[in-house]
Amino acid sequence: MRAKPSLVSSAAQNAAEAKPPLLTVNKVGRIFGSAESGVTALDGIDMAIGKGEFVAIVGPSGCGKSTLLRLLADLDAPTSGAITWTSGQAGQSSVAFQEHRLLPWSSVLDNIMLPATMRRRPNEKDRNRALELASLVGLEAFTKSRPAELSGGMRQRASVARALFPEPDLLLLDEPFGALDALTREKITGDTEEIWLKQRFTALLITHSIAEAVHLADRVFVMSPRPGRVTHVVGIELERPRAPLVGSDQYNALVNDIRAKLQDPDHG
Ligand SMILES: Nc1ncnc2c1ncn2[C@@H]1O[C@H](COP(=O)(O)OP(=O)(O)OP(=O)(O)O)[C@@H](O)[C@H]1O
Ligand SMILES: [Mg+2]
């Protein structure tokens, strides 16, 4: 089934499609090991991501989602095909991972500023930006706390704030909320959408939660494994913010449609 377009998001979608994409993934493949006996983690991946677009990838374990994310982050190189940035030079990307990877001995503020301190001494501007981001993710009262003093959801917020710190061209989220309980996860998903609505960064989210993908993404890419391929691309044309729509018939229809596509890659 097709989602009924809503005025807000279809207008945004059309605008995004009219502009040149931020980057294009063209027939990308990644084989681990030798061509004869290796694992084809990705095969013929095509995707164009618009500037300011939020895309999500869903697919079973092992279908190559993290491999694709590593290629986009320039942490690995494709064995075939190419990733091309429209600007002509590779943009800066930052990643928030499933495990938060915060430094345990540093405060929340210092953790958020880490992208700056890795290269130089932080200055007043860095500190102000970190404070701004802490407030954006709802951690303004915890800037001096250490990760161990925070809840799991708060740690993930700090990790997302750190990924946003360098104002990346592309924010990559690899299951950042996967380890959280269902209620916290739903809350943080809504918060992430609010932050995105304020900042409109370009984001790619990998998730095992179809509901999370429908809540956040403009388009959901559905992948199948062995070899990892994109089987469907589903446009989510629900108005934003979407928290009030969670659980509605319209929302559930999209979740069910994507679930059917995941279960049967030949699904229409
Ligand atoms: N460095 C590596 N060396 C060899 N094989 C690898 C490597 N990284 C990934 N693979 C293989 O590539 C395939 C895709 O792995 P990937 O981690 O991208 O899957 P995924 O979709 O992220 O899975 P999950 O949902 O479980 O995180 C798997 O078969 C995996 O074994
Ligand atoms: Mg993975």
Coordinates of C-alpha atoms and ligand atoms in Angstrom, one line a residue:
M1 CA 0.0 0.0 0.0
R2 CA 1.0 3.6 -0.6
A3 CA 1.0 6.2 2.2
K4 CA -1.4 9.1 1.6
P5 CA 0.6 12.2 1.1
S6 CA 0.3 15.0 3.7
L7 CA 0.7 18.5 2.5
V8 CA 3.7 19.4 4.8
S9 CA 5.9 16.4 4.0
S10 CA 5.2 16.0 0.3
A11 CA 6.1 19.6 -0.2
A12 CA 9.3 19.0 1.7
Q13 CA 9.9 15.9 -0.3
N14 CA 9.4 17.6 -3.6
A15 CA 11.8 20.4 -2.6
A16 CA 14.4 17.8 -1.6
E17 CA 14.1 16.0 -4.9
A18 CA 14.3 19.1 -6.9
K19 CA 17.7 20.0 -5.4
P20 CA 20.9 18.1 -6.3
P21 CA 21.6 15.4 -3.7
L22 CA 24.2 15.9 -1.0
L23 CA 25.7 12.6 -2.0
T24 CA 25.1 9.7 -4.3
V25 CA 25.9 6.1 -3.7
N26 CA 26.4 4.5 -7.1
K27 CA 26.4 0.7 -7.6
V28 CA 28.4 0.2 -4.4
G29 CA 29.6 -3.2 -3.5
R30 CA 31.8 -4.4 -0.6
I31 CA 33.3 -7.9 -0.6
F32 CA 35.2 -9.1 2.5
G33 CA 37.9 -11.6 1.6
S34 CA 38.7 -12.8 -1.9
A35 CA 36.3 -12.3 -4.8
E36 CA 35.8 -16.1 -5.1
S37 CA 35.4 -17.2 -1.5
G38 CA 34.6 -13.9 0.3
V39 CA 31.4 -12.5 1.8
T40 CA 29.5 -10.1 -0.4
A41 CA 28.3 -7.7 2.3
L42 CA 26.9 -5.2 -0.2
D43 CA 25.9 -5.5 -3.8
G44 CA 24.8 -2.8 -6.3
I45 CA 23.7 -0.3 -3.7
D46 CA 22.2 2.8 -5.3
M47 CA 21.0 5.7 -3.2
A48 CA 21.0 9.5 -3.3
I49 CA 20.6 11.4 -0.1
G50 CA 19.3 15.0 -0.2
K51 CA 20.7 17.8 1.9
G52 CA 18.6 18.0 5.1
E53 CA 16.9 14.7 4.4
F54 CA 16.4 12.1 7.1
V55 CA 16.8 8.5 5.7
A56 CA 16.5 5.2 7.6
I57 CA 17.8 1.8 6.7
V58 CA 16.1 -1.3 8.0
G59 CA 17.1 -4.9 7.3
P60 CA 17.9 -8.2 9.0
S61 CA 21.1 -8.7 10.9
G62 CA 24.1 -9.2 8.6
C63 CA 22.5 -7.5 5.5
G64 CA 25.3 -4.9 5.4
K65 CA 23.9 -1.9 7.2
S66 CA 26.9 -1.1 9.3
T67 CA 29.2 -1.9 6.3
L68 CA 27.3 0.8 4.3
L69 CA 27.5 3.2 7.2
R70 CA 31.3 2.7 7.5
L71 CA 31.6 3.4 3.7
L72 CA 29.6 6.6 4.1
A73 CA 31.8 7.7 7.0
D74 CA 34.9 7.0 4.9
L75 CA 36.1 4.5 7.5
D76 CA 36.2 1.8 4.7
A77 CA 36.3 1.8 0.9
P78 CA 33.9 0.0 -1.5
T79 CA 35.3 -2.8 -3.6
S80 CA 33.1 -1.6 -6.5
G81 CA 31.1 1.5 -7.4
A82 CA 31.5 4.9 -5.8
I83 CA 30.2 7.3 -3.3
T84 CA 30.2 10.8 -4.7
W85 CA 29.6 14.0 -2.9
T86 CA 27.9 16.6 -5.1
S87 CA 30.1 19.4 -3.7
G88 CA 33.1 17.6 -5.3
Q89 CA 34.9 16.7 -2.1
A90 CA 34.0 14.2 0.6
G91 CA 31.8 15.9 3.3
Q92 CA 32.4 15.5 7.0
S93 CA 30.4 12.9 8.7
S94 CA 30.0 11.9 12.3
V95 CA 28.7 8.7 13.9
A96 CA 26.7 7.8 17.0
F97 CA 27.0 4.1 17.7
Q98 CA 24.8 1.7 19.6
E99 CA 27.1 1.8 22.6
H100 CA 27.6 5.4 23.5
R101 CA 31.4 5.3 23.6
L102 CA 31.6 8.3 26.0
L103 CA 34.8 8.8 28.0
P104 CA 33.9 7.6 31.5
W105 CA 36.2 10.0 33.3
S106 CA 35.1 13.1 31.4
S107 CA 32.0 15.2 32.2
V108 CA 29.1 15.4 29.8
L109 CA 30.3 18.8 28.6
D110 CA 33.8 17.6 27.9
N111 CA 32.5 14.5 26.1
I112 CA 30.3 16.7 23.8
M113 CA 33.4 18.9 23.1
L114 CA 35.6 15.9 22.4
P115 CA 35.6 16.4 18.6
A116 CA 37.3 19.8 19.3
T117 CA 39.6 18.7 22.1
M118 CA 41.0 15.8 20.0
R119 CA 42.6 18.4 17.8
R120 CA 43.3 21.4 20.1
R121 CA 42.6 23.1 23.4
P122 CA 38.9 24.0 23.6
N123 CA 38.0 27.7 23.5
E124 CA 35.1 29.7 24.7
K125 CA 33.2 29.1 21.4
D126 CA 33.6 25.3 21.8
R127 CA 32.3 25.5 25.3
N128 CA 29.3 27.6 24.3
R129 CA 28.5 25.3 21.4
A130 CA 28.7 22.3 23.8
L131 CA 26.4 24.0 26.3
E132 CA 24.0 24.8 23.5
L133 CA 24.0 21.1 22.3
A134 CA 23.6 19.8 25.9
S135 CA 20.5 22.0 26.2
L136 CA 19.2 20.9 22.8
V137 CA 19.3 17.2 24.0
G138 CA 17.9 18.1 27.4
L139 CA 21.1 17.6 29.4
E140 CA 21.6 21.3 30.5
A141 CA 21.4 20.3 34.2
F142 CA 23.9 17.5 33.8
T143 CA 26.8 19.1 32.0
K144 CA 29.2 18.4 34.9
S145 CA 28.0 14.8 35.4
R146 CA 30.1 11.8 34.4
P147 CA 28.5 9.1 32.1
A148 CA 28.2 6.7 35.0
E149 CA 25.9 9.2 36.8
L150 CA 23.5 9.3 33.8
S151 CA 20.7 6.9 32.7
G152 CA 21.1 4.9 29.5
G153 CA 18.9 7.3 27.5
M154 CA 20.8 10.3 28.8
R155 CA 24.1 8.8 27.7
Q156 CA 22.7 8.2 24.2
R157 CA 21.6 11.9 24.2
A158 CA 25.1 13.0 25.1
S159 CA 26.5 10.7 22.4
V160 CA 24.1 12.3 19.7
A161 CA 25.1 15.8 21.0
R162 CA 28.8 14.9 20.5
A163 CA 28.1 13.6 17.0
L164 CA 26.3 16.9 16.2
F165 CA 29.2 19.1 17.7
P166 CA 31.3 19.4 14.5
E167 CA 28.2 20.4 12.5
P168 CA 28.7 17.4 10.3
D169 CA 27.4 17.3 6.7
L170 CA 26.1 13.9 7.4
L171 CA 25.0 12.5 10.8
L172 CA 25.2 8.7 10.9
L173 CA 23.3 6.8 13.6
D174 CA 24.0 3.1 13.9
E175 CA 21.2 1.7 16.2
P176 CA 21.9 4.5 18.8
F177 CA 18.8 3.7 20.8
G178 CA 18.9 -0.1 20.4
A179 CA 19.9 -0.8 24.0
L180 CA 17.2 1.3 25.6
D181 CA 13.8 0.1 27.0
A182 CA 10.8 0.6 24.8
L183 CA 9.4 3.7 26.5
T184 CA 12.7 5.5 26.7
R185 CA 13.3 4.7 23.1
E186 CA 10.0 6.1 22.0
K187 CA 10.7 9.3 24.0
I188 CA 14.2 9.7 22.6
T189 CA 12.9 9.1 19.1
G190 CA 10.4 11.9 19.5
D191 CA 13.1 14.1 20.9
T192 CA 15.4 13.3 18.0
E193 CA 12.7 14.4 15.5
E194 CA 12.3 17.6 17.4
I195 CA 16.0 18.3 17.3
W196 CA 16.1 17.5 13.6
L197 CA 13.1 19.8 12.9
K198 CA 15.1 22.6 14.6
Q199 CA 18.4 21.9 12.9
R200 CA 17.6 20.1 9.7
F201 CA 20.9 18.3 9.5
T202 CA 21.2 15.4 7.0
A203 CA 20.9 12.1 8.8
L204 CA 21.0 8.4 8.1
L205 CA 19.7 6.1 10.8
I206 CA 20.2 2.4 11.0
T207 CA 17.6 0.7 13.1
H208 CA 15.9 -2.7 13.7
S209 CA 12.8 -0.8 14.8
I210 CA 10.4 -0.2 11.9
A211 CA 8.3 2.1 14.1
E212 CA 11.4 4.2 14.8
A213 CA 12.2 4.4 11.1
V214 CA 8.6 5.5 10.3
H215 CA 8.7 8.1 13.1
L216 CA 12.0 9.7 11.9
A217 CA 12.6 9.1 8.2
D218 CA 11.6 10.9 5.0
R219 CA 12.4 7.7 3.2
V220 CA 13.1 4.1 4.5
F221 CA 15.4 1.9 2.6
V222 CA 14.6 -1.8 3.1
M223 CA 17.6 -4.2 2.7
S224 CA 17.8 -8.0 2.3
P225 CA 20.9 -10.1 3.1
R226 CA 23.4 -12.3 1.2
P227 CA 24.2 -10.3 -0.8
G228 CA 23.2 -7.1 1.0
R229 CA 20.8 -5.2 -1.4
V230 CA 18.2 -2.5 -1.2
T231 CA 14.9 -4.2 -2.1
H232 CA 12.5 -1.3 -1.5
V233 CA 12.5 2.4 -0.8
V234 CA 9.4 3.6 1.1
G235 CA 8.6 7.4 1.3
I236 CA 7.1 8.3 4.6
E237 CA 4.7 11.2 3.8
L238 CA 3.3 11.8 7.3
E239 CA 3.2 15.3 8.7
R240 CA 5.7 16.2 11.4
P241 CA 6.1 16.2 14.3
R242 CA 4.9 12.6 14.2
A243 CA 4.7 11.7 17.9
P244 CA 0.9 12.3 17.9
L245 CA 0.5 9.9 15.0
V246 CA 2.4 7.0 16.6
G247 CA -0.1 4.0 16.8
S248 CA -2.6 5.7 14.4
D249 CA -4.0 3.6 11.5
Q250 CA -2.0 5.6 9.0
Y251 CA 1.2 5.0 11.0
N252 CA 0.5 1.3 11.6
A253 CA -0.2 0.8 7.9
L254 CA 3.2 2.0 7.0
V255 CA 4.9 -0.1 9.7
N256 CA 3.0 -3.2 8.4
D257 CA 3.9 -2.4 4.8
I258 CA 7.6 -2.2 5.7
R259 CA 7.4 -5.4 7.8
A260 CA 5.9 -7.2 4.9
K261 CA 8.6 -6.0 2.6
L262 CA 11.3 -7.1 5.1
Q263 CA 9.7 -10.6 5.3
D264 CA 9.4 -10.9 1.6
P265 CA 11.9 -9.0 -0.6
D266 CA 9.6 -9.7 -3.6
H267 CA 6.7 -8.0 -1.9
G268 CA 5.1 -5.3 -4.1
Ligands
LIG1 N1 35.6 -6.5 8.7 C1 34.9 -7.6 8.2 N2 35.5 -8.7 7.8 C2 34.8 -9.7 7.3 N3 33.5 -9.7 7.2 C3 32.8 -8.7 7.6 C4 33.4 -7.5 8.2 N4 32.5 -6.6 8.5 C5 31.3 -7.2 8.1 N5 31.5 -8.4 7.6 C6 30.4 -9.3 7.1 O1 29.6 -8.5 6.2 C7 28.2 -8.8 6.4 C8 27.4 -7.6 6.8 O2 27.8 -7.1 8.1 P1 27.3 -5.8 8.8 O3 28.0 -5.6 10.1 O4 27.3 -4.7 7.8 O5 25.7 -6.2 9.0 P2 24.6 -5.4 9.7 O6 23.5 -5.3 8.7 O7 25.1 -4.1 10.3 O8 24.1 -6.4 10.9 P3 23.6 -6.1 12.4 O9 22.1 -5.7 12.1 O10 23.7 -7.4 13.0 O11 24.4 -5.0 13.0 C9 28.2 -9.9 7.5 O12 28.1 -11.2 6.8 C10 29.5 -9.8 8.2 O13 30.0 -11.0 8.6
MG2 MG 25.3 -3.4 12.2

